[in-house]
Amino acid sequence: MTILVTGGAGFIGSCFLFHMAENHPEYRLLCLDKLTYAASLKTIKELLPKNNFRFIREDICDRDAVFRLFQEEHPDIVVHFAAESHVDRSIEDPAVFLKTNILGTQTLMDACRRFGIQRFHQVSTDEVYGELPLNRPDLLFTEKTPLCPSSPYSVSKASADLLVLSYHRTFGLPVTVSRCSNNYGPHQFPEKLIPLMIVNCLYDLPLPVYGDGLNVRDWIYTEDHCRAIDLIIHRGRNGEIYNIGGRQEMCNIDIVKLICRELGKPKSLITHVEDRKGHDRRYAVDSSKLSGELGWQPEVPFRDGLKRTIDWYLSNRDWWEDIISGDYRKENKALLPG
Ligand code: NAD
Ligand code: DAU
């Protein structure tokens, strides 16, 4: 079995590669990644020398490169993580989000049509559903919740999801889509809430909380997300959407306070700053379809996962300090195979 993982040098894709290498050692794993600003090849350094692993630095929008790779490798399953993933960047500059997240997905699916595939799995997000109100804790996103994305990022993901489903309906391409809530864990780029707050705490820098800090996200430890994808690609039903959520709702300000407490830093570092434009109030995911059909449950409680994550950032300063200094770009070049 050959699995092509796009975006495998990023946060969740790298966790998925390690998960697959450990749980399916007989599989051949291919990682296709452009190495954008969000990627550190150091994250998957241990995989690079393995015989059943191949890293390919290419852009998913480059049709010739993608088709060449499919011709050489004939992957059985594609797990598609590669994307521009940061909401704030999509508000600053939407264009690359539409190109990578929509057209890049189309290129991959066209290659799947041309060369054949057992399964194309689209890794998507709960943000495609838009927001839930704070005063209705009974409401959760289900797979039937209408799409109502708010940011250029979530619009690009919703568009890609629809495109994937259209390739199933129109061309019979075997696909699945998963929509997951907010991930946290090791190797997350320090522009996202949790790693940014950890790193700023360690430098005694202000902790920028958007608006009143009462926005709620449903947090899931990355490894729990990756276990769910492993189940879906093997046992999920063709043409289906599966929600994945941690059922651990937390508001931003409480998370930042927890991080301060864990690191022994004063809450006076917390600084309320201008709110994100179009800031979604609350996300909460109902994963009962996935639990019912495939027996999946999240295993890592938020407090434990947060502690593990903080410990990882404390013991791996070189990983994130290289990102902050920009040295990781040189290291990416040095680590590139060939
Ligand atoms: P990330 O930003 O950490 O990593 C993205 C990876 O994709 C990077 O390695 C980058 O180099 C690569 N990439 C970007 N553009 C590319 C291109 N044109 N060609 C090839 N590679 C390219 O992202 P992440 O947080 O690991 O998210 C991975 C996927 O999961 C995304 O599709 C995202 O929408 C989805 N997702 C993320 C979360 C979350 O909380 N982070 C939650 C649900 C879904
Ligand atoms: O829900 C899944 C999504 O989660 C994924 O699809 C996205 O790829 C991922 O980036 C994440 O999106 P969010 O916008 O929810 O994550 P972010 O870490 O950027 O922000 C989490 C919350 O924290 C959000 O309410 C905004 C707030 N925030 C964020 C940053 C970076 C702050 O208050 N201050 C900050 O500096």
Short mmCIF file of C-alpha atoms and ligand atoms in Angstrom, two decimals:
data_model
loop_
_atom_site.label_atom_id
_atom_site.label_comp_id
_atom_site.label_asym_id
_atom_site.label_seq_id
_atom_site.Cartn_x
_atom_site.Cartn_y
_atom_site.Cartn_z
CA MET A 1 0.00 0.00 0.00
CA THR A 2 1.38 3.39 -1.00
CA ILE A 3 -0.02 6.45 0.76
CA LEU A 4 0.59 9.94 -0.57
CA VAL A 5 0.39 12.53 2.20
CA THR A 6 0.30 16.15 1.03
CA GLY A 7 1.43 18.84 3.49
CA GLY A 8 3.30 16.24 5.58
CA ALA A 9 5.96 18.72 6.69
CA GLY A 10 3.31 20.81 8.47
CA PHE A 11 1.77 20.43 11.91
CA ILE A 12 -0.94 17.76 11.47
CA GLY A 13 0.44 16.11 8.32
CA SER A 14 3.74 15.34 10.10
CA CYS A 15 1.86 13.84 13.07
CA PHE A 16 -0.10 11.70 10.60
CA LEU A 17 3.12 10.49 8.91
CA PHE A 18 4.58 9.43 12.28
CA HIS A 19 1.29 7.78 13.20
CA MET A 20 1.25 5.81 9.94
CA ALA A 21 4.94 4.87 10.13
CA GLU A 22 4.34 3.44 13.60
CA ASN A 23 0.98 1.76 12.99
CA HIS A 24 1.45 0.58 9.40
CA PRO A 25 5.20 -0.05 9.07
CA GLU A 26 4.62 -2.09 5.91
CA TYR A 27 3.19 0.88 3.97
CA ARG A 28 5.20 3.07 1.62
CA LEU A 29 4.75 6.71 2.62
CA LEU A 30 5.19 9.62 0.22
CA CYS A 31 5.22 13.19 1.47
CA LEU A 32 4.50 15.91 -1.08
CA ASP A 33 5.11 19.38 0.37
CA LYS A 34 6.06 22.76 -1.06
CA LEU A 35 7.82 23.76 2.17
CA THR A 36 6.05 27.07 2.55
CA TYR A 37 6.75 29.35 5.51
CA ALA A 38 4.64 26.92 7.63
CA ALA A 39 6.88 23.87 7.13
CA SER A 40 9.95 22.71 8.94
CA LEU A 41 11.60 19.65 7.44
CA LYS A 42 13.30 19.11 10.79
CA THR A 43 9.91 17.93 12.08
CA ILE A 44 10.09 14.79 9.92
CA LYS A 45 13.89 14.46 9.92
CA GLU A 46 13.79 10.89 11.33
CA LEU A 47 11.56 9.71 8.48
CA LEU A 48 13.77 11.05 5.66
CA PRO A 49 16.37 8.20 5.61
CA LYS A 50 13.80 5.38 5.79
CA ASN A 51 13.60 3.05 2.77
CA ASN A 52 9.81 3.11 2.62
CA PHE A 53 9.62 6.92 2.79
CA ARG A 54 10.05 9.51 0.07
CA PHE A 55 9.93 13.30 0.39
CA ILE A 56 9.01 15.29 -2.70
CA ARG A 57 9.29 19.07 -2.63
CA GLU A 58 6.64 20.25 -5.06
CA ASP A 59 3.64 22.54 -5.22
CA ILE A 60 0.24 20.80 -5.37
CA CYS A 61 -0.78 23.47 -7.92
CA ASP A 62 1.98 22.34 -10.30
CA ARG A 63 0.05 19.99 -12.58
CA ASP A 64 3.08 18.56 -14.38
CA ALA A 65 4.91 17.80 -11.14
CA VAL A 66 1.83 16.21 -9.54
CA PHE A 67 1.05 14.08 -12.62
CA ARG A 68 4.72 13.01 -12.86
CA LEU A 69 4.64 11.87 -9.25
CA PHE A 70 1.44 9.87 -9.79
CA GLN A 71 2.94 8.27 -12.89
CA GLU A 72 6.06 7.23 -10.95
CA GLU A 73 4.41 6.09 -7.73
CA HIS A 74 0.76 5.20 -8.44
CA PRO A 75 -0.38 5.92 -4.86
CA ASP A 76 -3.28 3.82 -3.55
CA ILE A 77 -4.55 6.46 -1.13
CA VAL A 78 -4.09 10.24 -1.03
CA VAL A 79 -4.49 12.01 2.31
CA HIS A 80 -4.67 15.69 1.51
CA PHE A 81 -3.48 18.04 4.27
CA ALA A 82 -1.56 20.61 2.20
CA ALA A 83 -3.18 24.02 2.59
CA GLU A 84 -2.72 27.56 3.69
CA SER A 85 -4.16 27.15 7.18
CA HIS A 86 -3.98 30.42 9.14
CA VAL A 87 -7.18 32.49 9.29
CA ASP A 88 -5.42 35.81 10.06
CA ARG A 89 -3.21 35.45 6.97
CA SER A 90 -6.28 34.76 4.82
CA ILE A 91 -7.77 38.05 6.00
CA GLU A 92 -4.54 39.88 5.04
CA ASP A 93 -4.09 38.17 1.68
CA PRO A 94 -6.77 35.75 0.42
CA ALA A 95 -5.32 34.96 -3.05
CA VAL A 96 -2.87 32.22 -2.11
CA PHE A 97 -5.60 30.53 -0.01
CA LEU A 98 -7.89 30.24 -3.02
CA LYS A 99 -5.08 29.02 -5.24
CA THR A 100 -3.58 26.40 -2.95
CA ASN A 101 -6.69 25.25 -1.15
CA ILE A 102 -9.06 25.07 -4.12
CA LEU A 103 -7.00 24.77 -7.30
CA GLY A 104 -4.34 22.63 -5.61
CA THR A 105 -7.07 20.23 -4.50
CA GLN A 106 -8.43 20.12 -8.04
CA THR A 107 -4.99 19.28 -9.45
CA LEU A 108 -4.65 16.35 -7.05
CA MET A 109 -8.10 15.03 -7.85
CA ASP A 110 -7.45 15.31 -11.59
CA ALA A 111 -4.33 13.20 -11.07
CA CYS A 112 -6.41 10.67 -9.11
CA ARG A 113 -8.89 10.49 -11.99
CA ARG A 114 -6.13 10.10 -14.55
CA PHE A 115 -4.13 7.40 -12.74
CA GLY A 116 -6.80 5.78 -10.54
CA ILE A 117 -7.03 5.74 -6.76
CA GLN A 118 -8.56 3.63 -3.98
CA ARG A 119 -9.38 6.68 -1.87
CA PHE A 120 -8.84 10.46 -1.91
CA HIS A 121 -9.24 11.86 1.60
CA GLN A 122 -9.85 15.57 2.05
CA VAL A 123 -8.72 16.88 5.44
CA SER A 124 -11.08 19.72 6.20
CA THR A 125 -12.22 21.87 9.07
CA ASP A 126 -15.22 22.61 11.27
CA GLU A 127 -14.83 26.26 10.19
CA VAL A 128 -16.76 25.48 7.00
CA TYR A 129 -19.94 25.47 9.12
CA GLY A 130 -19.47 29.05 10.30
CA GLU A 131 -20.16 29.90 13.93
CA LEU A 132 -22.47 28.85 16.75
CA PRO A 133 -23.92 31.26 19.34
CA LEU A 134 -22.36 31.35 22.81
CA ASN A 135 -25.74 31.16 24.53
CA ARG A 136 -26.82 27.84 22.93
CA PRO A 137 -24.43 25.20 24.33
CA ASP A 138 -26.89 22.54 23.11
CA LEU A 139 -26.07 23.34 19.45
CA LEU A 140 -23.23 21.41 17.76
CA PHE A 141 -22.08 21.15 14.13
CA THR A 142 -23.27 17.92 12.52
CA GLU A 143 -22.43 16.72 8.99
CA LYS A 144 -25.86 18.08 7.98
CA THR A 145 -25.24 21.62 9.27
CA PRO A 146 -25.36 23.98 6.26
CA LEU A 147 -22.03 25.40 5.12
CA CYS A 148 -21.66 29.05 6.14
CA PRO A 149 -17.94 29.89 6.16
CA SER A 150 -16.84 33.32 7.44
CA SER A 151 -13.21 33.91 6.43
CA PRO A 152 -11.40 33.58 3.10
CA TYR A 153 -9.65 30.56 4.66
CA SER A 154 -12.87 28.76 5.57
CA VAL A 155 -14.45 29.68 2.24
CA SER A 156 -11.49 28.12 0.45
CA LYS A 157 -11.82 24.92 2.50
CA ALA A 158 -15.61 24.74 1.99
CA SER A 159 -15.08 25.22 -1.76
CA ALA A 160 -12.49 22.45 -1.85
CA ASP A 161 -14.82 20.12 0.08
CA LEU A 162 -17.60 20.74 -2.43
CA LEU A 163 -15.23 20.18 -5.32
CA VAL A 164 -14.09 16.86 -3.83
CA LEU A 165 -17.71 15.75 -3.36
CA SER A 166 -18.52 16.83 -6.93
CA TYR A 167 -15.69 14.61 -8.26
CA HIS A 168 -17.31 11.73 -6.38
CA ARG A 169 -20.78 12.42 -7.77
CA THR A 170 -19.74 13.36 -11.31
CA PHE A 171 -16.74 11.12 -11.98
CA GLY A 172 -17.23 8.40 -9.37
CA LEU A 173 -13.93 9.24 -7.66
CA PRO A 174 -13.73 7.37 -4.31
CA VAL A 175 -13.49 10.12 -1.69
CA THR A 176 -14.03 10.87 1.98
CA VAL A 177 -14.00 14.24 3.76
CA SER A 178 -13.28 14.87 7.44
CA ARG A 179 -14.01 18.14 9.23
CA CYS A 180 -12.04 18.57 12.41
CA SER A 181 -12.01 21.09 15.23
CA ASN A 182 -8.98 23.05 16.56
CA ASN A 183 -5.86 20.91 16.85
CA TYR A 184 -3.05 21.46 19.33
CA GLY A 185 0.11 19.54 20.17
CA PRO A 186 3.83 19.41 19.29
CA HIS A 187 5.22 21.02 16.11
CA GLN A 188 2.46 23.61 15.68
CA PHE A 189 3.74 26.76 13.98
CA PRO A 190 3.99 29.52 16.61
CA GLU A 191 1.46 31.79 14.93
CA LYS A 192 -1.54 29.78 16.19
CA LEU A 193 -3.09 30.54 19.60
CA ILE A 194 -1.56 27.87 21.86
CA PRO A 195 2.07 27.80 20.60
CA LEU A 196 2.10 31.60 20.21
CA MET A 197 1.05 32.06 23.83
CA ILE A 198 3.59 29.49 25.08
CA VAL A 199 6.45 31.11 23.16
CA ASN A 200 5.46 34.66 24.17
CA CYS A 201 5.23 33.56 27.82
CA LEU A 202 8.73 32.10 27.61
CA TYR A 203 10.03 35.44 26.25
CA ASP A 204 7.92 37.45 28.77
CA LEU A 205 6.20 39.16 25.84
CA PRO A 206 2.59 40.42 25.83
CA LEU A 207 -0.07 37.75 25.18
CA PRO A 208 -2.38 39.23 22.51
CA VAL A 209 -5.96 38.11 23.13
CA TYR A 210 -8.38 39.16 20.39
CA GLY A 211 -11.41 41.12 21.60
CA ASP A 212 -12.95 39.95 24.88
CA GLY A 213 -11.28 36.52 24.67
CA LEU A 214 -14.61 34.75 25.14
CA ASN A 215 -14.60 33.03 21.72
CA VAL A 216 -14.91 29.29 22.13
CA ARG A 217 -13.08 26.57 20.22
CA ASP A 218 -13.41 22.78 20.51
CA TRP A 219 -9.86 21.48 21.10
CA ILE A 220 -8.44 18.15 19.99
CA TYR A 221 -4.97 16.72 20.48
CA THR A 222 -3.35 16.13 17.05
CA GLU A 223 -2.75 12.42 17.59
CA ASP A 224 -6.50 11.90 18.24
CA HIS A 225 -7.23 13.61 14.89
CA CYS A 226 -4.69 11.42 13.08
CA ARG A 227 -6.15 8.21 14.55
CA ALA A 228 -9.53 9.26 13.21
CA ILE A 229 -8.17 9.84 9.69
CA ASP A 230 -6.44 6.44 9.77
CA LEU A 231 -9.82 4.82 10.53
CA ILE A 232 -11.68 6.83 7.89
CA ILE A 233 -9.28 6.06 5.03
CA HIS A 234 -9.44 2.34 5.81
CA ARG A 235 -13.04 1.83 6.94
CA GLY A 236 -14.95 5.04 6.20
CA ARG A 237 -17.71 4.86 3.63
CA ASN A 238 -16.99 6.16 0.15
CA GLY A 239 -18.54 9.59 -0.53
CA GLU A 240 -19.14 10.36 3.16
CA ILE A 241 -18.27 13.32 5.38
CA TYR A 242 -17.12 12.65 8.97
CA ASN A 243 -16.91 15.32 11.68
CA ILE A 244 -14.05 14.99 14.18
CA GLY A 245 -14.17 16.93 17.43
CA GLY A 246 -12.53 16.82 20.83
CA ARG A 247 -15.75 17.71 22.77
CA GLN A 248 -13.49 19.98 24.83
CA GLU A 249 -14.83 23.49 24.49
CA MET A 250 -12.67 26.22 25.98
CA CYS A 251 -12.73 29.99 25.63
CA ASN A 252 -9.50 31.66 24.56
CA ILE A 253 -8.92 33.68 27.70
CA ASP A 254 -9.15 30.57 29.91
CA ILE A 255 -6.56 28.80 27.77
CA VAL A 256 -4.18 31.74 27.99
CA LYS A 257 -4.62 31.86 31.78
CA LEU A 258 -3.91 28.11 32.01
CA ILE A 259 -0.72 28.54 29.99
CA CYS A 260 0.39 31.41 32.27
CA ARG A 261 -0.27 29.26 35.34
CA GLU A 262 1.56 26.23 33.91
CA LEU A 263 4.62 28.36 33.07
CA GLY A 264 4.53 30.42 36.28
CA LYS A 265 4.01 33.69 34.38
CA PRO A 266 1.89 36.64 35.56
CA LYS A 267 -1.55 37.21 34.04
CA SER A 268 -0.49 40.85 33.62
CA LEU A 269 1.16 39.69 30.34
CA ILE A 270 -2.35 39.25 28.89
CA THR A 271 -3.17 42.13 26.56
CA HIS A 272 -6.56 42.50 24.91
CA VAL A 273 -6.03 43.64 21.31
CA GLU A 274 -8.32 44.54 18.41
CA ASP A 275 -10.64 41.67 17.48
CA ARG A 276 -10.11 39.52 14.38
CA LYS A 277 -12.35 40.73 11.51
CA GLY A 278 -15.42 38.45 11.19
CA HIS A 279 -14.25 36.49 14.26
CA ASP A 280 -16.37 33.34 14.69
CA ARG A 281 -17.80 33.15 18.20
CA ARG A 282 -18.00 29.44 18.89
CA TYR A 283 -17.18 26.09 17.28
CA ALA A 284 -18.38 22.75 18.67
CA VAL A 285 -18.42 19.48 16.79
CA ASP A 286 -20.71 16.47 17.02
CA SER A 287 -18.59 13.41 16.09
CA SER A 288 -21.28 10.82 16.81
CA LYS A 289 -21.31 9.59 13.18
CA LEU A 290 -17.60 8.75 13.41
CA SER A 291 -17.94 7.20 16.89
CA GLY A 292 -21.03 5.20 15.88
CA GLU A 293 -19.66 3.89 12.57
CA LEU A 294 -15.98 3.46 13.33
CA GLY A 295 -15.78 3.38 17.13
CA TRP A 296 -13.49 6.41 17.39
CA GLN A 297 -13.28 8.52 20.56
CA PRO A 298 -10.86 11.30 21.48
CA GLU A 299 -8.46 9.97 24.13
CA VAL A 300 -6.44 12.94 25.36
CA PRO A 301 -8.16 15.24 27.90
CA PHE A 302 -7.43 18.93 27.29
CA ARG A 303 -5.51 19.53 30.56
CA ASP A 304 -3.20 16.53 29.86
CA GLY A 305 -2.73 17.46 26.23
CA LEU A 306 -1.96 21.08 27.08
CA LYS A 307 0.62 19.99 29.66
CA ARG A 308 2.22 17.59 27.14
CA THR A 309 2.27 20.39 24.56
CA ILE A 310 3.87 22.89 26.95
CA ASP A 311 6.46 20.28 27.98
CA TRP A 312 7.25 19.66 24.31
CA TYR A 313 7.83 23.37 23.62
CA LEU A 314 10.03 23.59 26.75
CA SER A 315 12.17 20.61 25.67
CA ASN A 316 12.36 21.53 21.97
CA ARG A 317 13.36 25.18 22.04
CA ASP A 318 15.65 24.70 19.03
CA TRP A 319 12.62 23.73 16.86
CA TRP A 320 10.68 26.95 17.46
CA GLU A 321 13.65 29.27 18.01
CA ASP A 322 14.86 28.34 14.51
CA ILE A 323 11.43 29.31 13.20
CA ILE A 324 11.44 32.62 15.01
CA SER A 325 14.98 33.45 13.83
CA GLY A 326 14.18 32.27 10.27
CA ASP A 327 17.04 29.73 10.33
CA TYR A 328 14.59 26.91 9.61
CA ARG A 329 14.49 27.96 5.97
CA LYS A 330 18.24 27.27 5.63
CA GLU A 331 17.81 23.97 7.49
CA ASN A 332 14.97 22.99 5.14
CA LYS A 333 17.36 23.40 2.21
CA ALA A 334 20.13 21.47 3.97
CA LEU A 335 17.83 18.56 4.85
CA LEU A 336 16.30 18.22 1.37
CA PRO A 337 17.03 14.77 -0.02
CA GLY A 338 19.19 14.66 -3.16
P1 NAD B 1 0.14 23.80 8.46
O1 NAD B 1 0.01 25.20 7.99
O2 NAD B 1 0.89 23.52 9.72
O3 NAD B 1 0.81 22.91 7.32
C1 NAD B 1 0.45 23.02 5.97
C2 NAD B 1 1.49 22.27 5.14
O4 NAD B 1 1.07 22.33 3.77
C3 NAD B 1 2.89 22.86 5.21
O5 NAD B 1 3.85 21.84 5.35
C4 NAD B 1 3.05 23.56 3.85
O6 NAD B 1 4.39 23.63 3.40
C5 NAD B 1 2.19 22.68 2.96
N1 NAD B 1 1.72 23.41 1.77
C6 NAD B 1 1.10 24.62 1.75
N2 NAD B 1 0.87 24.99 0.48
C7 NAD B 1 1.32 23.97 -0.31
C8 NAD B 1 1.33 23.75 -1.72
N3 NAD B 1 0.86 24.67 -2.56
N4 NAD B 1 1.85 22.60 -2.19
C9 NAD B 1 2.34 21.67 -1.34
N5 NAD B 1 2.39 21.84 0.02
C10 NAD B 1 1.86 22.97 0.51
O7 NAD B 1 -1.35 23.25 8.53
P2 NAD B 1 -2.01 22.25 9.60
O8 NAD B 1 -2.47 23.01 10.77
O9 NAD B 1 -1.12 21.07 9.75
O10 NAD B 1 -3.32 21.84 8.77
C11 NAD B 1 -3.27 20.75 7.84
C12 NAD B 1 -4.64 20.57 7.22
O11 NAD B 1 -5.61 20.33 8.23
C13 NAD B 1 -5.14 21.80 6.46
O12 NAD B 1 -5.79 21.36 5.31
C14 NAD B 1 -6.12 22.46 7.42
O13 NAD B 1 -7.12 23.16 6.71
C15 NAD B 1 -6.68 21.25 8.13
N6 NAD B 1 -7.15 21.48 9.51
C16 NAD B 1 -6.35 22.10 10.42
C17 NAD B 1 -6.79 22.26 11.72
C18 NAD B 1 -5.94 22.92 12.79
O14 NAD B 1 -6.42 23.15 13.89
N7 NAD B 1 -4.67 23.23 12.52
C19 NAD B 1 -8.06 21.79 12.08
C20 NAD B 1 -8.86 21.17 11.11
C21 NAD B 1 -8.39 21.02 9.83
O1 DAU B 2 -11.33 25.01 13.81
C1 DAU B 2 -10.32 24.47 13.03
C2 DAU B 2 -9.36 25.58 12.62
O2 DAU B 2 -8.61 25.92 13.77
C3 DAU B 2 -8.44 25.18 11.47
O3 DAU B 2 -9.20 24.95 10.33
C4 DAU B 2 -7.40 26.28 11.19
O4 DAU B 2 -6.48 25.84 10.22
C5 DAU B 2 -6.66 26.57 12.49
O5 DAU B 2 -5.75 27.64 12.29
C6 DAU B 2 -7.64 26.93 13.60
O6 DAU B 2 -8.29 28.19 13.32
P1 DAU B 2 -8.54 29.28 14.48
O7 DAU B 2 -8.68 30.58 13.85
O8 DAU B 2 -9.60 28.82 15.41
O9 DAU B 2 -7.12 29.13 15.26
P2 DAU B 2 -6.13 30.23 15.86
O10 DAU B 2 -5.09 29.47 16.64
O11 DAU B 2 -5.66 31.20 14.84
O12 DAU B 2 -7.06 31.01 16.87
C7 DAU B 2 -7.75 30.33 17.92
C8 DAU B 2 -8.56 31.36 18.66
O13 DAU B 2 -7.67 32.25 19.36
C9 DAU B 2 -9.41 32.26 17.77
O14 DAU B 2 -10.63 32.56 18.44
C10 DAU B 2 -8.58 33.53 17.61
C11 DAU B 2 -7.84 33.60 18.93
N1 DAU B 2 -6.49 34.23 18.90
C12 DAU B 2 -5.60 33.74 18.00
C13 DAU B 2 -4.33 34.27 17.94
C14 DAU B 2 -3.31 33.76 16.92
C15 DAU B 2 -6.17 35.22 19.79
O15 DAU B 2 -6.98 35.64 20.63
N2 DAU B 2 -4.90 35.75 19.74
C16 DAU B 2 -3.97 35.32 18.84
O16 DAU B 2 -2.83 35.86 18.81
#
